[in-house]
Amino acid sequence: MCMVNFDYGRMSRMGFGETVLAEGKTLRDLVEILQAVLEKNAPLLVTRLSASVYQTVLEALPHLAETCHYNEHAGVLRSHREVSLPSPGETPLFKVAIVTAGTSDRCVAEESLETLMHHQIPCTLFGDVGVSGLHRILNIQEKVQAADCVICIAGMDGALASVVGGLFKVPILAVPTSTGYGASGQGQAALSSMLATCANGLSVMNIDNGYGAAMAAVRLRNMLFLKLEDDRGRKILN
Amino acid sequence: MCMVNFDYGRMSRMGFGETVLAEGKTLRDLVEILQAVLEKNAPLLVTRLSASVYQTVLEALPHLAETCHYNEHAGVLRSHREVSLPSPGETPLFKVAIVTAGTSDRCVAEESLETLMHHQIPCTLFGDVGVSGLHRILNIQEKVQAADCVICIAGMDGALASVVGGLFKVPILAVPTSTGYGASGQGQAALSSMLATCANGLSVMNIDNGYGAAMAAVRLRNMLFLKLEDDRGRKILN
Amino acid sequence: MCMVNFDYGRMSRMGFGETVLAEGKTLRDLVEILQAVLEKNAPLLVTRLSASVYQTVLEALPHLAETCHYNEHAGVLRSHREVSLPSPGETPLFKVAIVTAGTSDRCVAEESLETLMHHQIPCTLFGDVGVSGLHRILNIQEKVQAADCVICIAGMDGALASVVGGLFKVPILAVPTSTGYGASGQGQAALSSMLATCANGLSVMNIDNGYGAAMAAVRLRNMLFLKLEDDRGRKILN
Amino acid sequence: MCMVNFDYGRMSRMGFGETVLAEGKTLRDLVEILQAVLEKNAPLLVTRLSASVYQTVLEALPHLAETCHYNEHAGVLRSHREVSLPSPGETPLFKVAIVTAGTSDRCVAEESLETLMHHQIPCTLFGDVGVSGLHRILNIQEKVQAADCVICIAGMDGALASVVGGLFKVPILAVPTSTGYGASGQGQAALSSMLATCANGLSVMNIDNGYGAAMAAVRLRNMLFLKLEDDRGRKILN
Amino acid sequence: MCMVNFDYGRMSRMGFGETVLAEGKTLRDLVEILQAVLEKNAPLLVTRLSASVYQTVLEALPHLAETCHYNEHAGVLRSHREVSLPSPGETPLFKVAIVTAGTSDRCVAEESLETLMHHQIPCTLFGDVGVSGLHRILNIQEKVQAADCVICIAGMDGALASVVGGLFKVPILAVPTSTGYGASGQGQAALSSMLATCANGLSVMNIDNGYGAAMAAVRLRNMLFLKLEDDRGRKILN
Amino acid sequence: MCMVNFDYGRMSRMGFGETVLAEGKTLRDLVEILQAVLEKNAPLLVTRLSASVYQTVLEALPHLAETCHYNEHAGVLRSHREVSLPSPGETPLFKVAIVTAGTSDRCVAEESLETLMHHQIPCTLFGDVGVSGLHRILNIQEKVQAADCVICIAGMDGALASVVGGLFKVPILAVPTSTGYGASGQGQAALSSMLATCANGLSVMNIDNGYGAAMAAVRLRNMLFLKLEDDRGRKILN
Amino acid sequence: MCMVNFDYGRMSRMGFGETVLAEGKTLRDLVEILQAVLEKNAPLLVTRLSASVYQTVLEALPHLAETCHYNEHAGVLRSHREVSLPSPGETPLFKVAIVTAGTSDRCVAEESLETLMHHQIPCTLFGDVGVSGLHRILNIQEKVQAADCVICIAGMDGALASVVGGLFKVPILAVPTSTGYGASGQGQAALSSMLATCANGLSVMNIDNGYGAAMAAVRLRNMLFLKLEDDRGRKILN
Amino acid sequence: MCMVNFDYGRMSRMGFGETVLAEGKTLRDLVEILQAVLEKNAPLLVTRLSASVYQTVLEALPHLAETCHYNEHAGVLRSHREVSLPSPGETPLFKVAIVTAGTSDRCVAEESLETLMHHQIPCTLFGDVGVSGLHRILNIQEKVQAADCVICIAGMDGALASVVGGLFKVPILAVPTSTGYGASGQGQAALSSMLATCANGLSVMNIDNGYGAAMAAVRLRNMLFLKLEDDRGRKILN
């Protein structure tokens, strides 16, 4: 009984392809989808793919290891692509800065990073700059200012987002993480805090949704491409 | 005892000025702030200002009525400004489309609208296009596609955001509203639904935060201005 | 000490027999019930029976494998019965369409499917038609219209239910699933969204309760049988 | 700025017309909608219309009082229609029984009742039969059995739904009400209880959503009309 | 570092001894407490003791197996005592009836049972009499009426408590269980439902707290002993 | 349309009559019930009857003032009855002590008190003995010990219940109140605290349910009457 | 019936007197307490006393206006006392700094302030220094450092507490306020955020509990007095 | 990609060093941090380090075992330091008393204890003094009074905090624990209860945050050192 209905036309319709969320799928369905996408030679992006599930999938589809890159911390599998990161000194069209409150937010940050790289968006990561040592975010303020959009990842109190919101003019994509315990409520405290922020115009994602923040950045890039009638954008958006 | 610490430098620092949230302030503090801002001749934007509080404030500051515009549905007071809406046929630099699920979402939509107008961003409103009559959103799809960013306002199930997320390539700013009863949970159902959406890269605001969505759009415009080194942007962002 | 009180008269009283919920029962109680039901030669339907518990039960009751069918994804065990599915071209008295938002909703869909088959109700499954690619549900609209009742299964935002509610005239049985993370709240977002839906007259089931939706369909069939004084119904309902 | 987008085609598309939810609408929008619908001579159904709002609307649209019927307890306004209630002894095509746990559930019950009458569905109401005096529901069991569908309305513990679910073969539409205090949680206890019920195949509506239960019954009637190719149905559904 | 402060005087002060809650204690603390109590020759009652922890404790205190009785389903360990259950025909001073909604509530029921036996209170168990088959509770009504107090154990909707509350005159001790899934909320639905019950004067315990209901029954017995100046009570309460 | 179904047989069946919950009823229904009960000359007990509703009811039924007693703080109306409180020195069959944590718990305490008086159960009230001044409860310990059952009423932290549970041997009926703000959650903190108590065998009621605690005491009295075959009990229970 | 049990000995026992929480008390009880305290000539501190209740109390106890000071924003009434604020240049033994995130937190801040003044603790207030304009808190950093303890009051995201926690060495008493809407959850977001903070050793109070923070400061002062065997402390603590 | 940004200057800035929260970090990040801190010869404090993670870390950094002390119950690893506990009879500058409600609160208590020892603060632990046996806390009252600050650790109802708050004059740092089940809500009941306490000026920490309470005590000590210009303080705070 077929449950799979992959949306191959999404790239041309939306400016980005369909992503496969591994979590919650039966192994058989997952393998069936990956095989189909690979056979179509379509770009592949899989999220929430645990190391153990990846190993089992690899047994069914051993060529995955050659055509794709797997990042265990991110839980992301993506097809090899030429990622044309800007050479030093050269300014890319659109670039993202990721800031995280703590070292424990690494997995979410890497999910964002891999998703951005899949969409060929250059990105710099500034880890462990939480507000309990305020000098850390102030020290990198100038570097972050070079980005067109800031992804702010924080668990526990989520307070970094409000501070970041007051420091930068560009779009802020705030991602609460499930770091913390007790009243953190698996990310609920950070989520509510980011939604209720005193800073202006923050955009909020679901808890641990590093992927979503990266996709919101892809939409920003889409807007820019459409606006600028940029050649690279034309390839992607038409 | 002074509790007021208005941030006059926010415009040059952030690309937008400080907004006054009327709700929760004592009348005395509110009047004091407004008076000070008006004396400085700084642009004024007040949100969550109910009609009855506005009337009381007017008694203390009768000249408000001349220098400012008050929208009762939006609960917004803003200083008169030349809003250079594009003349027909001319394409503005950056424009926003607002779609709402129901007629009951008007107040939130007007809060967005007034905030956008205060920041001189042209905007078109498409009301009452909820998904229980799917033809309504499909009918306006082409018109909405002309916008650089879509603000999607919906209460109850918040389902419009997921549908909108699948129809447009540009940034989607989703605002849950407190429309509905029982399991709607004063907007909690729409909020969770928008955060948990199956659509890619949606950005979510606090419940009823039409103001926040408009400010997120201002940040998008800021990014564009910085990118394009546009003259109008230079005036605002430097 | 006896804790078991199986309701053998439920079929004649209600138009459907008692179902055994395996989850939460001690192994000894579970085996005792199954043995008793088999000895009475009564039809058997067991839900929420994990593969590992099934294996252990099989050791105690090895003949189960011959007399019953077990579906691991559904977690359902049911006695073999002649399922008189309509031959091609022939219209059955009452038929159900199941639509699911994603591939991850398979387990819940199969629980519905097995329960319907146990009650001899033909059913077609349309998987992975979530609203972030709206063409998918619109493409199957005509086929679904042939059904007397639609079971709509969706996790995350649960938005499919509101869209489905606006497309079909017949009863809609909405099942939220625990697919998703963070603000999805183990199905809570989809549940609230379906209860708060802007669509008219949707019926909602407990989270992941594919069984319940199928039983609601059985009640619809019962009503039809009583109404039509149908011969097949007479056998079941009297 | 127009926020109203009334769906006049819903009747032919869905088998029922659009309903106006008064709650949350501005007075101006409400009056505008009612006037437009009346001018089109379309059937009118308004829910959640409080007595005081109705009075204000009446001032703007005084002819409403002649063409429509207003029920204060139900908060429902509906256009006069020939309701062809079955004459004594004659069996109507489709009929509904409403049972309520307590006298305090009256308002929700009347919302169901008015909505059913608007759709010309005959209905009998059995009030105050909560399970703390079990004889009350048992006494009416036979009478309720004559109905094709049971709407069960209960607040507090919502326990009546589970008992009703075990007594009748036909579809049960359970409506939790906000009757009760403290742990009742404005209907949350009854809602969870009905969703988690030990009875089979109950369908659940939002808290206080008497309207929704009636609309689910309309969908049942639609199914029956489609099935039977009934003349009355043909008029409504084609 | 000593964390243990066993209350040996509780029996004379309260009419019942201190109970050891195994859950959450380190193994070392648990063994230390049990050893001390056994050395004092005080009666021992341990709850929430899983089979695996019991096995590890047994290795440290092998004589436990001789002096105590362990019930795996109940998770209860208690010292051997002469339980003077009434001989047939003889009426005991105070007796309890336990009714459970489903077979899955066995573990909680056995926790009550073991606790009652430890306190020498005779008790009859009526399992699997949930309200979806109402005849089951009605069939045993007369037998239950012989008890001085009813412990009612139910998960999911918790509806049995409300029905039981309307059938019996004596104290009802209602225990919600974590049986069920989704909206059951690990017993939260049953708990709220029992607290919000339409029946009069029900007493409610924590979720799965079979022990607590038994202890509430011990308090009832204490009251009776004090009232009657009964000899058996004198031994216990003085 | 009749929604009223008063249970006149409850006294003989249950040992207590039906109580009328005024809250949530329409005025017309309320007046209809009261009139019917008075005409039957049945004992009347109405709870949650606000002063303003009582005044309006009085206009329709002026003789209420003569035949009944109304307590505004309790929100209770009850028919005059000879309450045979024990003369000084004489020990009544069954008596209750009510302890409250604070002065703010008065309304709930008076609801208990009036309900007990309606059922002719003598009762002593000890107000404002919360645990932040522990001497207050210790000072009255001896006096409370004279009661057969303790009703413990507390809001905020609900901590008094746990302390009371450790001081007295007899049944403890704990009532959380909605006193407090913020994290008190309208009584939710006290409720959870009482359910999770470290004390043994406490029984818990719904938030602010002083009536429920009194009814649980009536059930205790019933048990005692049945046990003792007391003459007074015989009149009530047969 | 007396519900009042004022704890006159609390000052000598605890180092602070009993406070009267006006909210939730009946007017009669409130007047009775105030009268008794005034007659005893004991110091009086009343919190959560709204302006309208105060006016009604004043009618019963007109001399209150002379002997006490009422602050409407704080909702605090306190007896006149010589508050020996330090003269300029002189360092007081123990002093507090209050910082608030916004102007809307004034009422909570004034509750703290009045409570501190009642206990003769000098205090400086720094209002409206929320983190969305980070320069505001950094500008006052040095001044705040002069205090022995910081009370940090913030609503919405509560982020100020985490930043303050990283700037100062001394005890931080964090008070979440109910400022904000939607996901702010009446202060719940700020509360969870403060509890889950990434900063070290913050102490958290109930929502809007400005009084509680001041009392925690009184306990700090008590510790200091005990430590220093200070003369002023001796008067208060012995 | 570097995610680590250790704050070596925190000791001089704050009076305490940065602590490493092991939970949520990848093994590689954890090892990298520990190695760096050890190489800098900075004092090391790691919390939430499970025994199994510690073992794996030890394999990478075997010298940890010599330079540090690991407490499995506390989950704390800290560098060896001369802890100058006061010799008998000598009064230390600042000392803490820890009281716990039950034996099950040991792990949280030991986390506090280890953190205090790391900061050279002497401390006495009084375990298992919960309020259901009130004599236990009263028996140790005098001993606890010798401390400058009380850390009160309690799960379930959290009632000990309110009682402790009424017995001692000095700062009370209340820590709710996740001990308990059902309505305890993983510590939520104790947390709300402590926040809503009827006692004055209690400070509350996150659930299970024994570390946080100890750090709040360090802040108290800091205040004292600053106040007293104590030599030991000078070393730490300058």
Short mmCIF file of C-alpha atoms in Angstrom, two decimals, chain E:
data_model
loop_
_atom_site.label_atom_id
_atom_site.label_comp_id
_atom_site.label_asym_id
_atom_site.label_seq_id
_atom_site.Cartn_x
_atom_site.Cartn_y
_atom_site.Cartn_z
CA MET E 1 25.94 11.06 55.08
CA CYS E 2 22.66 9.95 56.60
CA MET E 3 19.49 10.87 54.74
CA VAL E 4 17.20 8.44 56.56
CA ASN E 5 14.95 9.42 59.42
CA PHE E 6 12.40 6.60 59.77
CA ASP E 7 9.32 7.51 61.80
CA TYR E 8 8.92 4.50 64.13
CA GLY E 9 6.36 6.34 66.24
CA ARG E 10 3.88 6.86 63.43
CA MET E 11 1.82 3.77 64.27
CA SER E 12 0.97 4.91 67.78
CA ARG E 13 0.55 8.51 66.69
CA MET E 14 -1.44 7.96 63.52
CA GLY E 15 -2.92 4.47 63.62
CA PHE E 16 -0.69 3.32 60.77
CA GLY E 17 3.06 2.94 60.35
CA GLU E 18 5.42 4.69 57.95
CA THR E 19 5.53 3.30 54.44
CA VAL E 20 8.67 3.17 52.34
CA LEU E 21 8.31 4.61 48.81
CA ALA E 22 11.03 2.77 46.88
CA GLU E 23 10.86 4.91 43.75
CA GLY E 24 13.47 7.65 43.62
CA LYS E 25 15.61 6.27 46.43
CA THR E 26 19.19 5.20 45.79
CA LEU E 27 19.75 1.49 46.28
CA ARG E 28 22.01 2.11 49.23
CA ASP E 29 19.43 4.22 51.05
CA LEU E 30 16.71 1.68 50.31
CA VAL E 31 18.72 -1.25 51.68
CA GLU E 32 19.70 0.78 54.74
CA ILE E 33 16.07 1.60 55.56
CA LEU E 34 14.82 -1.96 55.06
CA GLN E 35 17.60 -3.41 57.19
CA ALA E 36 16.90 -0.97 60.00
CA VAL E 37 13.15 -1.61 59.97
CA LEU E 38 13.66 -5.38 59.92
CA GLU E 39 16.11 -5.19 62.80
CA LYS E 40 13.59 -3.23 64.84
CA ASN E 41 11.11 -5.99 64.00
CA ALA E 42 8.71 -3.25 62.90
CA PRO E 43 6.06 -4.05 60.29
CA LEU E 44 7.32 -3.28 56.80
CA LEU E 45 5.38 -1.89 53.83
CA VAL E 46 7.25 -0.89 50.67
CA THR E 47 5.48 0.52 47.59
CA ARG E 48 6.57 1.30 44.01
CA LEU E 49 9.21 -1.41 44.21
CA SER E 50 9.90 -2.75 40.73
CA ALA E 51 10.77 -6.41 40.22
CA SER E 52 14.31 -5.61 39.16
CA VAL E 53 15.03 -3.37 42.15
CA TYR E 54 13.49 -6.02 44.41
CA GLN E 55 15.89 -8.61 43.00
CA THR E 56 18.89 -6.38 43.70
CA VAL E 57 17.66 -5.63 47.22
CA LEU E 58 17.19 -9.37 47.81
CA GLU E 59 20.86 -9.95 47.10
CA ALA E 60 21.78 -7.57 49.91
CA LEU E 61 19.02 -8.78 52.27
CA PRO E 62 18.30 -12.42 51.37
CA HIS E 63 16.15 -13.03 54.47
CA LEU E 64 13.58 -10.57 53.09
CA ALA E 65 12.15 -13.43 51.04
CA GLU E 66 11.22 -15.32 54.19
CA THR E 67 9.82 -12.59 56.32
CA CYS E 68 8.02 -10.68 53.61
CA HIS E 69 5.63 -11.13 50.71
CA TYR E 70 6.31 -9.45 47.32
CA ASN E 71 3.61 -8.80 44.71
CA GLU E 72 5.14 -7.89 41.37
CA HIS E 73 2.02 -6.41 39.77
CA ALA E 74 1.39 -4.23 42.80
CA GLY E 75 5.08 -3.40 43.24
CA VAL E 76 4.46 -3.95 46.96
CA LEU E 77 6.60 -5.70 49.56
CA ARG E 78 5.07 -6.28 53.00
CA SER E 79 5.95 -8.28 56.10
CA HIS E 80 3.99 -11.46 56.75
CA ARG E 81 1.14 -10.86 59.09
CA GLU E 82 -1.78 -12.89 60.17
CA VAL E 83 -4.46 -11.46 57.95
CA SER E 84 -7.63 -12.44 59.75
CA LEU E 85 -9.97 -12.36 56.80
CA PRO E 86 -13.54 -13.01 57.93
CA SER E 87 -14.68 -16.59 57.65
CA PRO E 88 -17.63 -17.13 55.29
CA GLY E 89 -20.89 -15.89 56.76
CA GLU E 90 -19.22 -13.76 59.38
CA THR E 91 -19.43 -10.00 58.88
CA PRO E 92 -16.13 -8.17 59.46
CA LEU E 93 -16.13 -4.83 61.24
CA PHE E 94 -15.09 -2.85 58.20
CA LYS E 95 -14.78 -4.00 54.61
CA VAL E 96 -13.91 -2.43 51.30
CA ALA E 97 -15.01 -3.04 47.72
CA ILE E 98 -12.65 -2.20 44.87
CA VAL E 99 -14.14 -1.71 41.41
CA THR E 100 -12.01 -1.12 38.33
CA ALA E 101 -13.02 0.13 34.91
CA GLY E 102 -10.71 -2.13 32.94
CA THR E 103 -8.34 -5.06 33.08
CA SER E 104 -5.49 -2.61 32.55
CA ASP E 105 -6.12 -1.07 35.96
CA ARG E 106 -4.93 -4.25 37.67
CA CYS E 107 -1.61 -2.91 38.96
CA VAL E 108 -3.21 0.00 40.77
CA ALA E 109 -5.92 -2.26 42.17
CA GLU E 110 -3.37 -4.69 43.52
CA GLU E 111 -1.46 -1.85 45.17
CA SER E 112 -4.68 -0.97 47.01
CA LEU E 113 -5.34 -4.59 47.85
CA GLU E 114 -1.90 -5.29 49.29
CA THR E 115 -2.00 -2.11 51.34
CA LEU E 116 -5.42 -3.02 52.74
CA MET E 117 -4.24 -6.54 53.59
CA HIS E 118 -1.19 -5.12 55.35
CA HIS E 119 -3.64 -3.20 57.54
CA GLN E 120 -5.88 -6.28 57.97
CA ILE E 121 -8.83 -4.83 56.15
CA PRO E 122 -10.83 -7.39 54.13
CA CYS E 123 -11.62 -6.39 50.59
CA THR E 124 -13.38 -7.70 47.46
CA LEU E 125 -12.23 -6.82 43.95
CA PHE E 126 -14.63 -6.36 41.03
CA GLY E 127 -12.53 -5.91 37.89
CA ASP E 128 -13.37 -4.69 34.37
CA VAL E 129 -16.79 -3.09 35.00
CA GLY E 130 -16.31 0.10 32.92
CA VAL E 131 -19.36 2.13 31.86
CA SER E 132 -19.19 1.42 28.12
CA GLY E 133 -21.04 -1.83 29.07
CA LEU E 134 -23.27 -0.48 31.82
CA HIS E 135 -24.74 -3.89 32.75
CA ARG E 136 -21.40 -4.86 34.27
CA ILE E 137 -21.53 -2.38 37.15
CA LEU E 138 -25.31 -2.83 37.56
CA ASN E 139 -24.84 -6.62 37.85
CA ILE E 140 -22.59 -6.28 40.88
CA GLN E 141 -24.41 -3.37 42.50
CA GLU E 142 -25.89 -5.45 45.28
CA LYS E 143 -22.61 -7.13 46.17
CA VAL E 144 -20.78 -3.83 46.32
CA GLN E 145 -23.50 -2.45 48.61
CA ALA E 146 -22.26 -4.79 51.32
CA ALA E 147 -19.04 -2.80 51.64
CA ASP E 148 -18.47 0.14 53.96
CA CYS E 149 -16.46 2.04 51.41
CA VAL E 150 -15.84 1.78 47.67
CA ILE E 151 -12.49 2.30 46.00
CA CYS E 152 -13.17 3.12 42.34
CA ILE E 153 -10.19 2.80 39.98
CA ALA E 154 -10.46 4.03 36.39
CA GLY E 155 -8.26 5.47 33.64
CA MET E 156 -9.11 7.05 30.27
CA ASP E 157 -12.33 9.03 30.88
CA GLY E 158 -12.61 8.15 34.58
CA ALA E 159 -16.38 8.02 34.04
CA LEU E 160 -16.90 4.97 36.27
CA ALA E 161 -16.36 7.16 39.34
CA SER E 162 -19.32 9.39 38.52
CA VAL E 163 -21.59 6.39 37.94
CA VAL E 164 -20.40 4.66 41.12
CA GLY E 165 -20.93 7.92 43.00
CA GLY E 166 -24.61 7.82 42.04
CA LEU E 167 -25.13 4.19 43.07
CA PHE E 168 -23.75 3.96 46.59
CA LYS E 169 -24.33 5.82 49.87
CA VAL E 170 -20.97 5.25 51.51
CA PRO E 171 -17.60 6.99 51.01
CA ILE E 172 -16.21 6.68 47.47
CA LEU E 173 -12.45 6.88 47.05
CA ALA E 174 -11.73 7.53 43.39
CA VAL E 175 -8.33 6.72 41.88
CA PRO E 176 -7.55 7.90 38.34
CA THR E 177 -5.06 5.71 36.47
CA SER E 178 -2.60 6.46 33.69
CA THR E 179 -4.28 3.91 31.40
CA GLY E 180 -4.93 5.42 27.96
CA TYR E 181 -3.04 7.59 25.49
CA GLY E 182 -3.19 10.98 23.76
CA ALA E 183 -5.82 13.17 25.40
CA SER E 184 -5.80 10.84 28.43
CA GLY E 185 -2.65 12.70 29.33
CA GLN E 186 -1.16 9.94 31.53
CA GLY E 187 -4.21 10.00 33.78
CA GLN E 188 -4.83 13.73 33.70
CA ALA E 189 -8.18 13.35 31.91
CA ALA E 190 -9.43 10.82 34.46
CA LEU E 191 -8.16 12.95 37.33
CA SER E 192 -9.87 16.14 36.13
CA SER E 193 -12.99 14.22 35.33
CA MET E 194 -13.17 12.74 38.84
CA LEU E 195 -12.53 16.11 40.47
CA ALA E 196 -15.18 17.77 38.29
CA THR E 197 -17.67 14.95 38.76
CA CYS E 198 -21.38 15.58 38.77
CA ALA E 199 -21.74 13.02 41.59
CA ASN E 200 -21.79 14.19 45.21
CA GLY E 201 -18.98 13.95 47.73
CA LEU E 202 -16.45 11.85 45.87
CA SER E 203 -12.91 11.88 47.27
CA VAL E 204 -10.08 11.85 44.77
CA MET E 205 -6.53 10.51 44.98
CA ASN E 206 -3.42 11.19 42.90
CA ILE E 207 -3.04 9.36 39.56
CA ASP E 208 -2.21 5.64 40.03
CA ASN E 209 -2.26 6.13 43.81
CA GLY E 210 -3.85 2.83 44.78
CA TYR E 211 -1.85 3.03 47.98
CA GLY E 212 -3.40 6.38 48.90
CA ALA E 213 -6.95 5.10 48.49
CA ALA E 214 -6.18 2.18 50.79
CA MET E 215 -4.71 4.57 53.36
CA ALA E 216 -7.82 6.76 53.16
CA ALA E 217 -9.77 3.57 53.94
CA VAL E 218 -7.47 2.96 56.90
CA ARG E 219 -8.40 6.43 58.17
CA LEU E 220 -12.09 5.50 57.82
CA ARG E 221 -11.43 2.36 59.83
CA ASN E 222 -9.54 4.44 62.43
CA MET E 223 -12.57 6.71 62.78
CA LEU E 224 -14.79 3.67 63.27
CA PHE E 225 -12.46 2.14 65.86
CA LEU E 226 -12.30 5.39 67.80
CA LYS E 227 -16.07 5.69 67.60
CA LEU E 228 -16.81 2.16 68.68
CA GLU E 229 -14.05 1.90 71.22
CA ASP E 230 -13.49 -1.44 69.60
CA ASP E 231 -10.91 -3.76 71.12
CA ARG E 232 -9.13 -4.36 67.88
CA GLY E 233 -8.96 -0.63 67.29
CA ARG E 234 -7.67 -0.07 70.77
CA LYS E 235 -4.68 -2.23 70.01
CA ILE E 236 -3.94 -0.27 66.89
CA LEU E 237 -4.85 3.24 67.92
CA ASN E 238 -3.50 3.40 71.44
#
